[in-house]
Coordinates of N, CA and C in Angstrom, one line a residue:
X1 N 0.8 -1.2 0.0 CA 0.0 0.0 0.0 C 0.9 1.2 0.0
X2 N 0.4 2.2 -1.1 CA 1.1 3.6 -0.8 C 0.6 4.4 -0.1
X3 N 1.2 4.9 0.6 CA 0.3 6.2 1.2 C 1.3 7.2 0.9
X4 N 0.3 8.6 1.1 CA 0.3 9.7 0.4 C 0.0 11.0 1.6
X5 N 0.4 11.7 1.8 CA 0.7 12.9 2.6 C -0.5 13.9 2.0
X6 N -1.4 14.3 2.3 CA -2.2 14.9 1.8 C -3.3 15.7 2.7
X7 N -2.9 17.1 2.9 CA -3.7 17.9 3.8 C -3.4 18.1 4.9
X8 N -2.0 17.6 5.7 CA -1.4 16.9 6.3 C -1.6 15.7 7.2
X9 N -2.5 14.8 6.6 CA -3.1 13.3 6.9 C -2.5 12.9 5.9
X10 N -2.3 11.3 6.5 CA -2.0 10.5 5.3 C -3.4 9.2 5.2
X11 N -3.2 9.1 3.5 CA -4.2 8.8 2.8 C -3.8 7.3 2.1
X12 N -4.0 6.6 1.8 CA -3.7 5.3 0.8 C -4.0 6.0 -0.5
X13 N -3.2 5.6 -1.7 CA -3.3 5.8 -2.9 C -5.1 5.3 -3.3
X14 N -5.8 4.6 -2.8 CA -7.0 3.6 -3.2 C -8.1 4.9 -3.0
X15 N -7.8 5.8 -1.9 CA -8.2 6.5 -1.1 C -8.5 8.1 -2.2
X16 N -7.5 8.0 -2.6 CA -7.5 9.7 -3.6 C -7.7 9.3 -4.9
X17 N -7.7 8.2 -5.4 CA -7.5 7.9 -6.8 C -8.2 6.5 -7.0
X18 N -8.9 6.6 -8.4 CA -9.2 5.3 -8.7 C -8.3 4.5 -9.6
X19 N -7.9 3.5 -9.3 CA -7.1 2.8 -9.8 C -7.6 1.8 -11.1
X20 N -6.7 1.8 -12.3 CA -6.9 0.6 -13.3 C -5.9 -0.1 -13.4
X21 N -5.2 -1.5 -14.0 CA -4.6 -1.6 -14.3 C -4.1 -2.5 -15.5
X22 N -3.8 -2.0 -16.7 CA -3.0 -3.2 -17.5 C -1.8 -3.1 -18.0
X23 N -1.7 -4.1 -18.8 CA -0.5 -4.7 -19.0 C 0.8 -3.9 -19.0
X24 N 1.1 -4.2 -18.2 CA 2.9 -2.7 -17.9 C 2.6 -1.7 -17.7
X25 N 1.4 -1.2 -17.6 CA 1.0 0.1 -16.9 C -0.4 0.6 -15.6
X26 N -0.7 1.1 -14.7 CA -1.2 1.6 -13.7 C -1.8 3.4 -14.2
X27 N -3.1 2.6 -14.4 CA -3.9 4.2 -15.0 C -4.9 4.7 -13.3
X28 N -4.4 6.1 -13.1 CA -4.9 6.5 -12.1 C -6.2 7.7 -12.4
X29 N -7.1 7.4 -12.2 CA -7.7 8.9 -12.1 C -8.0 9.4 -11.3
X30 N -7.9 10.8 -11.1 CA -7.4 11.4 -9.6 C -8.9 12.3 -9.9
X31 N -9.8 12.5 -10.8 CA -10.5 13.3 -11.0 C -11.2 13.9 -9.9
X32 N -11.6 12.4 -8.6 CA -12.2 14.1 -7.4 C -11.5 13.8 -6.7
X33 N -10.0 14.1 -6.1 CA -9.4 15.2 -5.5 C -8.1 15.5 -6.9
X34 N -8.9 16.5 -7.7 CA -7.3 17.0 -8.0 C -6.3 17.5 -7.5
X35 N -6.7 18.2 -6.8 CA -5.9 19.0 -5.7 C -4.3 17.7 -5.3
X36 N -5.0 16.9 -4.9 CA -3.9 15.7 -4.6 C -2.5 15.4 -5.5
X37 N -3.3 16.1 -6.5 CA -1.8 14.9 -7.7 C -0.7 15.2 -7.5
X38 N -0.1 16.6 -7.2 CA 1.4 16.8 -6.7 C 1.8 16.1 -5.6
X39 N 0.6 15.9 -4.7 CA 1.3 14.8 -3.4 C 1.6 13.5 -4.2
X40 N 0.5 13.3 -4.9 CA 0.5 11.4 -5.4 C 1.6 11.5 -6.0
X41 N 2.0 12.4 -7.0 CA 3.5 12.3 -7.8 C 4.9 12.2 -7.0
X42 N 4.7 12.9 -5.8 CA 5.5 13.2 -5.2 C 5.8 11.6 -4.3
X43 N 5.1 11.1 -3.9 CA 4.9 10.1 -3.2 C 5.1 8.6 -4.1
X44 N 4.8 8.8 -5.7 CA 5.4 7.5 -6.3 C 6.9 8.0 -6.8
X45 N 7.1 9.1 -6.9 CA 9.0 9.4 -7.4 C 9.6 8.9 -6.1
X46 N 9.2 9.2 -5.1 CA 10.2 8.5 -3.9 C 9.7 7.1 -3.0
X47 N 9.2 6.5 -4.0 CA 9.3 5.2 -3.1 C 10.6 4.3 -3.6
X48 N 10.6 3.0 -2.9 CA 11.7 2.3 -3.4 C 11.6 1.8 -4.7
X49 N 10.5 1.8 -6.0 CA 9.9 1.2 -6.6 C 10.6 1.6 -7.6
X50 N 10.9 2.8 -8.2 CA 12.2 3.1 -8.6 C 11.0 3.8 -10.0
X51 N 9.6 4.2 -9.3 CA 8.7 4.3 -10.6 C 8.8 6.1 -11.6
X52 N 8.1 5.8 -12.1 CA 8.2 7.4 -12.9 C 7.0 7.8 -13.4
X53 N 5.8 8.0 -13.0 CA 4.9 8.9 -13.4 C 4.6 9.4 -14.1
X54 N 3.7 9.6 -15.0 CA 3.5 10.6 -15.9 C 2.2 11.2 -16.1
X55 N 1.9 12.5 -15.8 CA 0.1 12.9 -16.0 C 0.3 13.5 -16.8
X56 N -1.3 13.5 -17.4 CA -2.1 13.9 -18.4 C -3.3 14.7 -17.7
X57 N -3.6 15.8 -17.6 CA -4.5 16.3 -16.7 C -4.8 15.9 -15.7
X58 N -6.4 14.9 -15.1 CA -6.1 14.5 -13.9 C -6.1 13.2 -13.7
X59 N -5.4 12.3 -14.8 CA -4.5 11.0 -14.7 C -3.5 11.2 -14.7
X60 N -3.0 9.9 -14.3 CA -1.6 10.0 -14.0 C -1.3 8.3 -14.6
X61 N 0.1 8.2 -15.3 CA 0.1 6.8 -16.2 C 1.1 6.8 -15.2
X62 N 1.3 5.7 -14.8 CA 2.1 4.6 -13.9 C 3.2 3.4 -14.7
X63 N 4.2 3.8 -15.6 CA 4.3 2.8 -16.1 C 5.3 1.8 -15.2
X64 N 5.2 0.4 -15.2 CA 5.2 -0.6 -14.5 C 7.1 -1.0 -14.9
X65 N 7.7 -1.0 -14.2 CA 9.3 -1.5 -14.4 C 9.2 -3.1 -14.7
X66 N 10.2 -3.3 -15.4 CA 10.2 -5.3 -15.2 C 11.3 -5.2 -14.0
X67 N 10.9 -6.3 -13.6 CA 11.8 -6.6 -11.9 C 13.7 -7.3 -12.8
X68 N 14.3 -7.1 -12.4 CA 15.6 -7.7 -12.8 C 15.6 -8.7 -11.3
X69 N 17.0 -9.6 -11.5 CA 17.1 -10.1 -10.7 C 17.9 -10.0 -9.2
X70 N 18.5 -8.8 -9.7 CA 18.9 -8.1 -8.7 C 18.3 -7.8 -7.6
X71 N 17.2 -6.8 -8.3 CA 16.1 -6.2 -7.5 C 15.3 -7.6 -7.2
X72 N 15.0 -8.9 -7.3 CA 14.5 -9.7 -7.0 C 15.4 -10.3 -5.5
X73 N 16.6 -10.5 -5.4 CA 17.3 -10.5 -4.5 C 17.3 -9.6 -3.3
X74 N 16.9 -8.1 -3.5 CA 16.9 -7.2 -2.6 C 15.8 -7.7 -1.8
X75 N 14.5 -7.9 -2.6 CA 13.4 -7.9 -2.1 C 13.3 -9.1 -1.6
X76 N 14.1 -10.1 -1.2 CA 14.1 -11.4 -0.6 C 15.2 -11.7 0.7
X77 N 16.3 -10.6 0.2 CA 16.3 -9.9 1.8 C 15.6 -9.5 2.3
X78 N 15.3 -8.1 1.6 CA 14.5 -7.6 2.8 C 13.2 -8.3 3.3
X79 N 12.7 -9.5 2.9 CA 11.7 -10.2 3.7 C 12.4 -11.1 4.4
X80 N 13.3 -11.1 4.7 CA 14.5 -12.0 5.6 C 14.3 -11.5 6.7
X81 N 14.6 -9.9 6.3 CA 14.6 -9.4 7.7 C 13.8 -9.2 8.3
X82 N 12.2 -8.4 7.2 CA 11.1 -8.5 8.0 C 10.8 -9.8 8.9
X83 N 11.0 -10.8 8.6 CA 11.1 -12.7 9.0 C 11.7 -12.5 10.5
X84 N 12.8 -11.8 10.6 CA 13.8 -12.3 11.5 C 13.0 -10.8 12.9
X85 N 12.6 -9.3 12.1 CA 11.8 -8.7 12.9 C 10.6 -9.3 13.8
X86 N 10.3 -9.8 12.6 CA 8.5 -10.6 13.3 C 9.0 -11.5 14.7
X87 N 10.1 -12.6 14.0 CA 10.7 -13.3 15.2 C 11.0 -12.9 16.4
X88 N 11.9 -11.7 16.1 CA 12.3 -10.8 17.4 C 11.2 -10.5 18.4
X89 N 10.0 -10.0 17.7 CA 9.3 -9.4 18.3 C 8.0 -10.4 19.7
X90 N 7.9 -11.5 18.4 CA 7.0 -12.8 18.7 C 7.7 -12.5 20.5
X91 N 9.0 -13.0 20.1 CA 10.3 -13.6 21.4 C 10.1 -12.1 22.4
X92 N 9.9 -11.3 22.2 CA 9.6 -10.5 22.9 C 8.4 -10.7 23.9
X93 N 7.3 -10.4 22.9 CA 6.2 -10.7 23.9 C 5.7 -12.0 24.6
X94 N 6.6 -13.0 24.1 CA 6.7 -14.1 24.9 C 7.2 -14.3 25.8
X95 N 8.5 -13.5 26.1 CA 9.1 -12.9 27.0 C 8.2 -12.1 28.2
X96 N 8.0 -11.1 27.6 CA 7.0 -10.3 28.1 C 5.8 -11.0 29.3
X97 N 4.7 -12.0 28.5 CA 3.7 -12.9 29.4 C 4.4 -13.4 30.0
X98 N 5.2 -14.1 29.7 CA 5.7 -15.3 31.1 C 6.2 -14.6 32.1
X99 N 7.0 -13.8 31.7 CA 7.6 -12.9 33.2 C 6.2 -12.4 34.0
X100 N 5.3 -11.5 33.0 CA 4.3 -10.9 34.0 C 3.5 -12.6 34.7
X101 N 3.0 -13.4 33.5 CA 3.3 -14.8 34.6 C 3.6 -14.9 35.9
X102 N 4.9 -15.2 35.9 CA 5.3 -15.3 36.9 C 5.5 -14.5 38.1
X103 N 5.0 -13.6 38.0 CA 5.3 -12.3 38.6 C 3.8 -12.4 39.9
X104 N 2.5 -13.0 39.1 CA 1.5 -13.7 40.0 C 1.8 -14.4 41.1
X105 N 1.6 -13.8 42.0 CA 2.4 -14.8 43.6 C 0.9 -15.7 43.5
X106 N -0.4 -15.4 43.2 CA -1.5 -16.2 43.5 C -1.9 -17.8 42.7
X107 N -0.9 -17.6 41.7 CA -0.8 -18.7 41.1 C -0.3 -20.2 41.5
X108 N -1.1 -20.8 40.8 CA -0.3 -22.8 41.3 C 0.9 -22.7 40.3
X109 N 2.0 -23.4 41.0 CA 3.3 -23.8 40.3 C 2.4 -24.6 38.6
X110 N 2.0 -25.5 38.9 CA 1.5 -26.0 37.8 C 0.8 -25.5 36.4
X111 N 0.0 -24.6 37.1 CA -1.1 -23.3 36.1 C -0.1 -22.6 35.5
X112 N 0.9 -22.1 36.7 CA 2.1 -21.0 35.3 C 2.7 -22.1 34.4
X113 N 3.0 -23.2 34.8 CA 3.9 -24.1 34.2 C 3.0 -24.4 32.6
X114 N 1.6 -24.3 33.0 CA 0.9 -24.5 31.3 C 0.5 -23.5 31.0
X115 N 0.4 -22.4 31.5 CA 0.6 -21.2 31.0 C 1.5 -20.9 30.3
X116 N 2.9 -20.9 30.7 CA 3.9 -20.9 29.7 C 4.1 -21.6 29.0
X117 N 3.8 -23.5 29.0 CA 4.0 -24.1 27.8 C 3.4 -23.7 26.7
X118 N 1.9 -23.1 27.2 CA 0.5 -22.3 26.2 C 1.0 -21.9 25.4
X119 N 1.7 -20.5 26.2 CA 2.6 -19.2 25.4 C 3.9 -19.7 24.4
X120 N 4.3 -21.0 25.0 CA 5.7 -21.5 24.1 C 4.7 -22.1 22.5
X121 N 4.0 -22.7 23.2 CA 3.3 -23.2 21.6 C 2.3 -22.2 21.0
X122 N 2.3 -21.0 21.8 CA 1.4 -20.0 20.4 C 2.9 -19.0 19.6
X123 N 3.9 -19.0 20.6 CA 5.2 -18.4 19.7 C 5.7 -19.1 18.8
X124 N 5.4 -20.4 18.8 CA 6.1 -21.4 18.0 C 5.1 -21.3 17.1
X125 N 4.4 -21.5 16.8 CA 3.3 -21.1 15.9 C 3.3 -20.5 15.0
X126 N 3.4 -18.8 15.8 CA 3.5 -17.5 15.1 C 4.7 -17.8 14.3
X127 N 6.3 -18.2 14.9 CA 7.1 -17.6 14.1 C 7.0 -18.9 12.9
X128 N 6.8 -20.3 13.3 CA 6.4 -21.3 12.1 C 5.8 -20.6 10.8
X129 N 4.6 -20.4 11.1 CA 4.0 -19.0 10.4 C 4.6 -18.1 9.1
X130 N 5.2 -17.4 10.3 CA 6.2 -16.3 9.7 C 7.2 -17.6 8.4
X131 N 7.8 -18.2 9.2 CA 9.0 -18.7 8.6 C 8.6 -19.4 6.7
X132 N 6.8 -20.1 6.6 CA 6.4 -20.4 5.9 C 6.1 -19.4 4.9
X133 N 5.9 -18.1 5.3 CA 5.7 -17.1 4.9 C 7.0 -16.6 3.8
X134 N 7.9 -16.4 4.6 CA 9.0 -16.1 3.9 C 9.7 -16.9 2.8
X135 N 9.2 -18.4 3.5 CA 10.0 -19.4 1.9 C 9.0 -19.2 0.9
X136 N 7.4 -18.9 1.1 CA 6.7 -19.1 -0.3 C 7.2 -17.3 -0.8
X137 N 7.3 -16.4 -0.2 CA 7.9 -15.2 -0.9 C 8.8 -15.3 -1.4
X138 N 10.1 -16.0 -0.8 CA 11.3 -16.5 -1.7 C 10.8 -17.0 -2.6
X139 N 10.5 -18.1 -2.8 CA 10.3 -19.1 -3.8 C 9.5 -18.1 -4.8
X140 N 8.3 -17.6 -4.6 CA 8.2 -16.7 -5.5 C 9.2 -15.5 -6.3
X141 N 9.6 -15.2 -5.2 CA 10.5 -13.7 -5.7 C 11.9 -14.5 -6.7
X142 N 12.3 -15.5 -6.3 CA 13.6 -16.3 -6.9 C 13.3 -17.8 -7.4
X143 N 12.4 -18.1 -7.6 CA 11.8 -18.9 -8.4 C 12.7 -20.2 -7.6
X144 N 12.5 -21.5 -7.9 CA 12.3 -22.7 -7.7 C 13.9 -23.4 -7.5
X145 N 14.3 -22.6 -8.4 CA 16.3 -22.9 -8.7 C 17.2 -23.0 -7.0
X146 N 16.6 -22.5 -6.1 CA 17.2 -22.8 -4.9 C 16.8 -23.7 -4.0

């Protein structure tokens, strides 16, 4: 999703503009808010997408890059890391419950003890999750060869 700086709120591109799209190109019509299109322009020149814009009164032609495989590699890092973020964070708040857990003086030894097993198998979960996540984006973004 792009969002867009506009009025000083930010807006989703779906939000100001109606969107088309075909083949290698992204036709936008901005017709009720025109007022918007210097933000929308402004806002697809600087993303990482590396796009270039072009309007025509109050469309705007989007034309579509082909991905190289470079840029296919970037983007499979960077879901690596998003992968390893999510991880971090899961381990955090897992962290997080069991200490406040324990921190319950009214509790049975036993109750915290499946309490936290609970919390170990809903983190294992999440980051399983996560982890499936990231090989079908690989596998997509770098196709089958690895």
């Amino acid at each position: 999703m792009l969002s867009v700086k506009f009025d000083g709120k930010d807006f989703t591109l779906q939000e100001l503009a109606k969107i088309s799209r075909k083949p290698k190109l992204i036709v936008l019509n901005v017709s009720t808010f025109p007022q918007a299109i210097p933000d929308i322009l402004k806002s697809l020149t600087k993303n990482q997408m590396k796009l270039n814009p072009q309007q025509d009164g109050t469309t705007i032609y989007v034309p579509i890059p082909k991905v190289t495989k470079e840029q296919r590699e970037i983007l499979s890092k960077n879901a690596k890391s998003f992968y390893v973020k999510c991880c971090d964070n899961v381990r955090q708040v897992r962290n997080k419950q069991i200490k406040a857990v324990k921190q319950k003086e009214k509790l049975a030894k036993d109750l915290v003890f499946r309490i936290e097993s609970y919390i170990d198998i809903l983190s294992h979960q999440y980051t399983n999750k996560a982890e499936q996540m990231l090989e079908t984006k690989q596998k997509e973004l770098l196709g089958d060869s690895e």
